[in-house]
Amino acid sequence: MWDYSEKVKQHFFNPKNAKLLSDANARGDVGSISCGDALSLSLKINPETEVIEDAGFQTFGCGSAIASSSALTEIIIGKTLEQALKVTNQDIADYLDGLPPEKMHCSVMGMEALHAAAASYRGESLEDDHEEGELICKCFAVDDLMIKRVVKANGLTTVDEVINYTKAGGACTSCHEKIEWVLDACLAEMAGDAPAKPLQVAVQALAVVEEIPVAFDAALAEKITVIEQVIAEVRPAVQADGGDIRLVDVEDNLVFVTMSGACTGCGLSGLTLANVEVKISKALGEPYTVFPVQETTPVAKKEATYDC
């Protein structure tokens, strides 16, 4: 059983500003009901002073999600938009006298909603992270960009901490290795060190620049043949939409592919990858994860990282 502070209990049983403002001029929606957490934050901002005069929220989630959303509205009402944007998810947790480590993702969701609301108020087009970054956790729709932001903002150092703060990897666990790659690269970047994970699998996974002859054994060759057949089945539909998909490498139960043409930056490319993943897993009789990588021009050495 998690240990909740009295203040968390107060904001859960008697949440503040649990409403949808009818006169709001800013709104931020984050999360997804299908993922287990969703938050809609509405703000009434004075157009002359940019002071947040009122705030309301509607949330679908656990007690910590309700308490964090309630706390966020209490913190930002009366602040200017610029002042509010300086509030961190740790400020929310501190306001509640702490949150269980496993529930810190609730405070992060509040900050994501606040930034989305600020963007809507300013008429900015907040880029969908999944169009820019690599989707790391399919269960909770968390990409590498979100992981980087949370790692840097909260000084995270372990995969377990990343899971607690983002929920990434908290379900099927198949993306834990990807999370570790992103985390290691971020820590190296923050420390000013050389790129992390200069191992063959990390290099192949994160940026494949050219084919390298490899002596495959019979079992691996057969596995690759099956994977190629699956990709060949879906390629016509992908090409019909102006894109293409190509097998790059296979490492244990990870399948690395490149997506080009119209698939680059397409929000629906995740559905294509999920479809390929299901077909490959079914064909080979065990779970496989399909991971998209970027292909660049040939260089003398293969080096790649996730830039933090």
Tab-separated table of C-alpha atoms in Angstrom:
chain	number	residue	atom	x	y	z
A	1	MET	CA	0.000	0.000	0.000
A	2	TRP	CA	1.321	3.438	-0.960
A	3	ASP	CA	1.812	6.006	1.777
A	4	TYR	CA	-0.205	9.124	0.919
A	5	SER	CA	0.195	12.405	2.786
A	6	GLU	CA	-2.789	14.008	4.479
A	7	LYS	CA	-2.688	16.777	1.902
A	8	VAL	CA	-2.952	14.289	-0.965
A	9	LYS	CA	-5.992	12.767	0.750
A	10	GLN	CA	-7.557	16.200	1.219
A	11	HIS	CA	-7.179	17.117	-2.446
A	12	PHE	CA	-8.469	13.704	-3.497
A	13	PHE	CA	-11.594	13.638	-1.334
A	14	ASN	CA	-12.240	17.385	-1.684
A	15	PRO	CA	-10.574	18.508	-4.927
A	16	LYS	CA	-10.306	22.204	-5.671
A	17	ASN	CA	-11.472	23.635	-9.003
A	18	ALA	CA	-12.805	20.320	-10.323
A	19	LYS	CA	-14.766	21.955	-13.119
A	20	LEU	CA	-14.634	22.846	-16.794
A	21	LEU	CA	-14.605	26.636	-17.168
A	22	SER	CA	-17.310	27.928	-19.484
A	23	ASP	CA	-15.416	31.183	-20.102
A	24	ALA	CA	-11.947	29.653	-20.477
A	25	ASN	CA	-9.647	31.080	-23.134
A	26	ALA	CA	-6.983	28.383	-22.815
A	27	ARG	CA	-7.215	24.635	-22.636
A	28	GLY	CA	-4.732	21.789	-22.509
A	29	ASP	CA	-5.622	18.123	-22.951
A	30	VAL	CA	-3.076	15.384	-22.280
A	31	GLY	CA	-3.082	11.648	-21.769
A	32	SER	CA	-5.614	9.121	-22.962
A	33	ILE	CA	-8.405	7.234	-21.229
A	34	SER	CA	-7.212	4.090	-23.001
A	35	CYS	CA	-3.826	4.548	-21.270
A	36	GLY	CA	-5.416	4.941	-17.849
A	37	ASP	CA	-4.776	8.674	-17.275
A	38	ALA	CA	-6.221	11.761	-18.951
A	39	LEU	CA	-6.384	15.413	-17.919
A	40	SER	CA	-8.190	18.429	-19.361
A	41	LEU	CA	-7.014	21.749	-17.895
A	42	SER	CA	-8.939	24.951	-18.645
A	43	LEU	CA	-7.720	28.453	-17.799
A	44	LYS	CA	-9.239	31.938	-17.737
A	45	ILE	CA	-6.381	34.318	-18.495
A	46	ASN	CA	-6.676	38.094	-18.363
A	47	PRO	CA	-5.697	39.193	-21.893
A	48	GLU	CA	-4.166	42.455	-20.651
A	49	THR	CA	-2.112	41.244	-17.683
A	50	GLU	CA	-1.898	37.517	-18.572
A	51	VAL	CA	-2.796	36.716	-14.969
A	52	ILE	CA	-4.543	33.364	-14.549
A	53	GLU	CA	-7.797	34.451	-12.923
A	54	ASP	CA	-9.365	31.002	-12.730
A	55	ALA	CA	-8.509	27.396	-13.503
A	56	GLY	CA	-10.455	24.183	-13.684
A	57	PHE	CA	-9.766	20.561	-14.451
A	58	GLN	CA	-11.419	17.309	-15.395
A	59	THR	CA	-9.367	14.169	-14.982
A	60	PHE	CA	-9.641	10.441	-15.450
A	61	GLY	CA	-7.190	8.598	-13.261
A	62	CYS	CA	-6.190	7.598	-9.764
A	63	GLY	CA	-6.378	9.573	-6.533
A	64	SER	CA	-2.905	11.008	-7.112
A	65	ALA	CA	-3.959	12.279	-10.546
A	66	ILE	CA	-6.946	14.070	-9.017
A	67	ALA	CA	-4.877	15.475	-6.149
A	68	SER	CA	-2.076	16.634	-8.483
A	69	SER	CA	-4.543	18.351	-10.811
A	70	SER	CA	-6.257	20.041	-7.879
A	71	ALA	CA	-2.915	21.188	-6.469
A	72	LEU	CA	-1.798	22.539	-9.842
A	73	THR	CA	-4.862	24.766	-10.181
A	74	GLU	CA	-4.378	26.103	-6.657
A	75	ILE	CA	-0.722	26.882	-7.347
A	76	ILE	CA	-1.222	28.742	-10.633
A	77	ILE	CA	-4.359	30.804	-9.922
A	78	GLY	CA	-3.210	34.382	-9.385
A	79	LYS	CA	0.091	33.910	-11.205
A	80	THR	CA	0.933	35.308	-14.608
A	81	LEU	CA	1.256	32.787	-17.386
A	82	GLU	CA	5.036	33.188	-17.391
A	83	GLN	CA	5.187	32.598	-13.636
A	84	ALA	CA	2.953	29.541	-13.943
A	85	LEU	CA	5.155	28.016	-16.614
A	86	LYS	CA	8.067	28.077	-14.181
A	87	VAL	CA	6.198	25.742	-11.823
A	88	THR	CA	7.666	22.237	-11.993
A	89	ASN	CA	6.142	18.849	-11.360
A	90	GLN	CA	8.286	18.683	-8.218
A	91	ASP	CA	6.575	21.878	-7.025
A	92	ILE	CA	3.254	20.077	-7.343
A	93	ALA	CA	4.546	17.095	-5.370
A	94	ASP	CA	6.012	19.384	-2.700
A	95	TYR	CA	2.710	21.277	-2.423
A	96	LEU	CA	1.070	17.934	-1.624
A	97	ASP	CA	3.777	17.097	0.943
A	98	GLY	CA	5.112	14.452	-1.397
A	99	LEU	CA	3.813	11.755	-3.701
A	100	PRO	CA	4.711	8.055	-3.731
A	101	PRO	CA	7.529	7.476	-6.256
A	102	GLU	CA	5.193	5.275	-8.298
A	103	LYS	CA	2.763	8.199	-8.657
A	104	MET	CA	5.124	10.983	-9.744
A	105	HIS	CA	3.860	10.626	-13.319
A	106	CYS	CA	0.630	12.298	-12.142
A	107	SER	CA	2.477	15.540	-11.394
A	108	VAL	CA	4.234	15.322	-14.767
A	109	MET	CA	0.855	15.005	-16.508
A	110	GLY	CA	-0.216	18.255	-14.856
A	111	MET	CA	2.798	20.091	-16.242
A	112	GLU	CA	2.204	18.698	-19.718
A	113	ALA	CA	-1.395	19.986	-19.582
A	114	LEU	CA	-0.275	23.427	-18.394
A	115	HIS	CA	2.190	23.805	-21.256
A	116	ALA	CA	-0.441	22.630	-23.735
A	117	ALA	CA	-2.906	25.208	-22.366
A	118	ALA	CA	-0.304	27.974	-22.623
A	119	ALA	CA	0.358	27.049	-26.241
A	120	SER	CA	-3.355	27.132	-27.071
A	121	TYR	CA	-3.723	30.556	-25.453
A	122	ARG	CA	-0.832	31.964	-27.453
A	123	GLY	CA	-2.111	30.459	-30.663
A	124	GLU	CA	0.957	28.300	-31.007
A	125	SER	CA	0.921	24.906	-32.651
A	126	LEU	CA	2.372	22.568	-30.080
A	127	GLU	CA	4.184	19.874	-32.027
A	128	ASP	CA	3.041	16.347	-31.433
A	129	ASP	CA	6.082	14.691	-29.872
A	130	HIS	CA	5.383	11.391	-31.612
A	131	GLU	CA	5.902	13.055	-34.993
A	132	GLU	CA	9.374	14.222	-33.991
A	133	GLY	CA	10.628	11.615	-31.553
A	134	GLU	CA	10.792	7.864	-31.536
A	135	LEU	CA	7.894	6.104	-29.841
A	136	ILE	CA	9.482	4.182	-26.974
A	137	CYS	CA	6.503	2.864	-24.995
A	138	LYS	CA	3.511	1.869	-27.084
A	139	CYS	CA	1.394	0.915	-24.069
A	140	PHE	CA	1.357	4.476	-22.713
A	141	ALA	CA	2.341	6.398	-25.864
A	142	VAL	CA	5.575	7.811	-24.419
A	143	ASP	CA	8.348	8.849	-26.790
A	144	ASP	CA	12.016	9.635	-26.281
A	145	LEU	CA	11.427	13.402	-26.185
A	146	MET	CA	9.156	13.182	-23.168
A	147	ILE	CA	11.616	10.883	-21.391
A	148	LYS	CA	14.439	13.357	-22.069
A	149	ARG	CA	12.449	16.291	-20.683
A	150	VAL	CA	11.503	14.433	-17.510
A	151	VAL	CA	15.012	13.060	-16.950
A	152	LYS	CA	16.539	16.529	-17.236
A	153	ALA	CA	13.874	18.290	-15.155
A	154	ASN	CA	13.952	15.798	-12.283
A	155	GLY	CA	17.505	14.486	-12.349
A	156	LEU	CA	16.463	10.881	-12.909
A	157	THR	CA	19.203	8.247	-13.039
A	158	THR	CA	17.487	4.848	-13.187
A	159	VAL	CA	14.993	3.070	-15.425
A	160	ASP	CA	12.684	2.558	-12.436
A	161	GLU	CA	12.589	6.314	-11.863
A	162	VAL	CA	11.733	6.921	-15.518
A	163	ILE	CA	8.885	4.410	-15.214
A	164	ASN	CA	7.551	6.136	-12.093
A	165	TYR	CA	7.661	9.587	-13.671
A	166	THR	CA	6.333	8.721	-17.153
A	167	LYS	CA	4.641	5.296	-16.858
A	168	ALA	CA	6.757	4.206	-19.844
A	169	GLY	CA	7.559	0.510	-19.474
A	170	GLY	CA	5.085	0.069	-16.641
A	171	ALA	CA	2.886	-2.408	-18.476
A	172	CYS	CA	4.388	-5.050	-20.773
A	173	THR	CA	8.054	-4.152	-19.914
A	174	SER	CA	9.178	-4.863	-23.505
A	175	CYS	CA	10.526	-1.312	-23.927
A	176	HIS	CA	12.829	-1.304	-20.878
A	177	GLU	CA	15.928	-1.695	-23.027
A	178	LYS	CA	14.916	1.256	-25.202
A	179	ILE	CA	14.280	3.355	-22.090
A	180	GLU	CA	17.760	2.487	-20.854
A	181	TRP	CA	19.300	3.633	-24.173
A	182	VAL	CA	17.565	6.997	-23.958
A	183	LEU	CA	18.429	7.394	-20.269
A	184	ASP	CA	22.103	6.512	-20.753
A	185	ALA	CA	22.435	8.927	-23.660
A	186	CYS	CA	20.795	11.715	-21.642
A	187	LEU	CA	23.015	11.135	-18.621
A	188	ALA	CA	26.112	11.163	-20.808
A	189	GLU	CA	24.958	14.350	-22.511
A	190	MET	CA	24.202	16.054	-19.194
A	191	ALA	CA	27.573	15.013	-17.800
A	192	GLY	CA	29.383	16.244	-20.907
A	193	ASP	CA	30.759	12.782	-21.607
A	194	ALA	CA	31.176	10.951	-24.868
A	195	PRO	CA	28.063	9.368	-26.419
A	196	ALA	CA	26.725	6.577	-24.281
A	197	LYS	CA	26.292	2.946	-25.251
A	198	PRO	CA	28.971	2.573	-27.940
A	199	LEU	CA	27.971	-1.068	-28.220
A	200	GLN	CA	27.073	-2.739	-31.463
A	201	VAL	CA	23.380	-3.161	-30.670
A	202	ALA	CA	22.941	0.478	-29.595
A	203	VAL	CA	24.770	1.740	-32.678
A	204	GLN	CA	22.732	-0.423	-35.002
A	205	ALA	CA	19.480	0.489	-33.297
A	206	LEU	CA	19.842	4.255	-33.167
A	207	ALA	CA	21.321	5.134	-36.554
A	208	VAL	CA	21.998	2.675	-39.326
A	209	VAL	CA	24.079	4.250	-42.045
A	210	GLU	CA	24.986	1.303	-44.265
A	211	GLU	CA	24.805	-2.442	-44.444
A	212	ILE	CA	27.659	-4.365	-42.789
A	213	PRO	CA	28.193	-7.971	-43.876
A	214	VAL	CA	27.443	-10.313	-40.990
A	215	ALA	CA	27.863	-14.062	-40.865
A	216	PHE	CA	24.382	-15.285	-39.894
A	217	ASP	CA	23.731	-18.730	-38.574
A	218	ALA	CA	20.949	-20.837	-40.085
A	219	ALA	CA	18.390	-20.033	-37.367
A	220	LEU	CA	18.936	-16.300	-37.662
A	221	ALA	CA	18.836	-16.470	-41.462
A	222	GLU	CA	15.489	-18.276	-41.282
A	223	LYS	CA	14.155	-15.700	-38.818
A	224	ILE	CA	15.183	-12.841	-41.111
A	225	THR	CA	13.536	-14.549	-44.067
A	226	VAL	CA	10.230	-14.736	-42.189
A	227	ILE	CA	10.484	-11.085	-41.122
A	228	GLU	CA	11.267	-10.002	-44.678
A	229	GLN	CA	8.179	-11.884	-45.879
A	230	VAL	CA	5.980	-10.094	-43.359
A	231	ILE	CA	7.356	-6.698	-44.361
A	232	ALA	CA	6.877	-7.583	-48.031
A	233	GLU	CA	3.187	-8.238	-47.284
A	234	VAL	CA	2.578	-4.800	-45.802
A	235	ARG	CA	4.887	-2.825	-48.112
A	236	PRO	CA	2.383	-2.440	-51.016
A	237	ALA	CA	-0.124	-0.672	-48.753
A	238	VAL	CA	2.605	1.556	-47.325
A	239	GLN	CA	3.929	2.401	-50.789
A	240	ALA	CA	0.403	3.176	-51.967
A	241	ASP	CA	0.348	5.957	-49.387
A	242	GLY	CA	3.650	7.361	-50.643
A	243	GLY	CA	5.934	5.739	-48.079
A	244	ASP	CA	8.116	2.696	-47.661
A	245	ILE	CA	9.364	0.359	-44.943
A	246	ARG	CA	12.579	-1.664	-44.967
A	247	LEU	CA	14.195	-4.165	-42.625
A	248	VAL	CA	17.526	-2.962	-41.241
A	249	ASP	CA	18.606	-5.406	-38.552
A	250	VAL	CA	17.463	-8.086	-36.119
A	251	GLU	CA	18.922	-8.357	-32.626
A	252	ASP	CA	17.406	-11.019	-30.377
A	253	ASN	CA	13.689	-10.108	-30.227
A	254	LEU	CA	14.172	-6.580	-31.573
A	255	VAL	CA	13.459	-5.815	-35.224
A	256	PHE	CA	14.855	-2.538	-36.561
A	257	VAL	CA	13.258	-0.934	-39.615
A	258	THR	CA	13.457	2.363	-41.488
A	259	MET	CA	10.379	4.210	-42.693
A	260	SER	CA	10.792	6.678	-45.536
A	261	GLY	CA	8.800	8.892	-47.862
A	262	ALA	CA	5.387	9.937	-46.570
A	263	CYS	CA	5.905	7.726	-43.515
A	264	THR	CA	8.509	10.142	-42.140
A	265	GLY	CA	6.812	12.196	-39.436
A	266	CYS	CA	3.408	10.664	-40.153
A	267	GLY	CA	1.284	10.288	-37.031
A	268	LEU	CA	-0.134	7.016	-38.388
A	269	SER	CA	3.251	5.359	-38.827
A	270	GLY	CA	2.905	3.963	-35.306
A	271	LEU	CA	-0.128	1.963	-36.439
A	272	THR	CA	1.885	0.505	-39.310
A	273	LEU	CA	4.686	-0.495	-36.941
A	274	ALA	CA	2.217	-2.035	-34.492
A	275	ASN	CA	0.657	-4.048	-37.336
A	276	VAL	CA	4.070	-5.296	-38.480
A	277	GLU	CA	4.978	-6.150	-34.887
A	278	VAL	CA	1.829	-8.260	-34.426
A	279	LYS	CA	2.365	-10.084	-37.721
A	280	ILE	CA	6.035	-10.844	-36.988
A	281	SER	CA	5.259	-12.067	-33.460
A	282	LYS	CA	2.541	-14.341	-34.808
A	283	ALA	CA	4.726	-15.675	-37.627
A	284	LEU	CA	7.656	-16.456	-35.302
A	285	GLY	CA	5.554	-17.663	-32.368
A	286	GLU	CA	6.990	-15.302	-29.731
A	287	PRO	CA	6.816	-11.592	-28.862
A	288	TYR	CA	8.913	-9.232	-30.981
A	289	THR	CA	9.314	-5.461	-30.790
A	290	VAL	CA	9.611	-3.432	-33.989
A	291	PHE	CA	11.734	-0.322	-33.492
A	292	PRO	CA	12.028	2.488	-36.111
A	293	VAL	CA	15.474	3.958	-36.759
A	294	GLN	CA	16.666	6.773	-38.947
A	295	GLU	CA	18.930	6.164	-41.903
A	296	THR	CA	21.628	8.712	-42.673
A	297	THR	CA	24.330	9.090	-45.291
A	298	PRO	CA	27.319	6.715	-45.059
A	299	VAL	CA	30.171	7.641	-42.730
A	300	ALA	CA	33.429	5.989	-41.785
A	301	LYS	CA	32.212	4.943	-38.348
A	302	LYS	CA	28.781	4.112	-37.022
A	303	GLU	CA	28.061	6.412	-34.098
A	304	ALA	CA	24.688	7.530	-32.798
A	305	THR	CA	22.953	8.710	-29.679
A	306	TYR	CA	19.704	10.153	-28.548
A	307	ASP	CA	20.455	13.857	-28.202
A	308	CYS	CA	19.279	15.034	-24.810
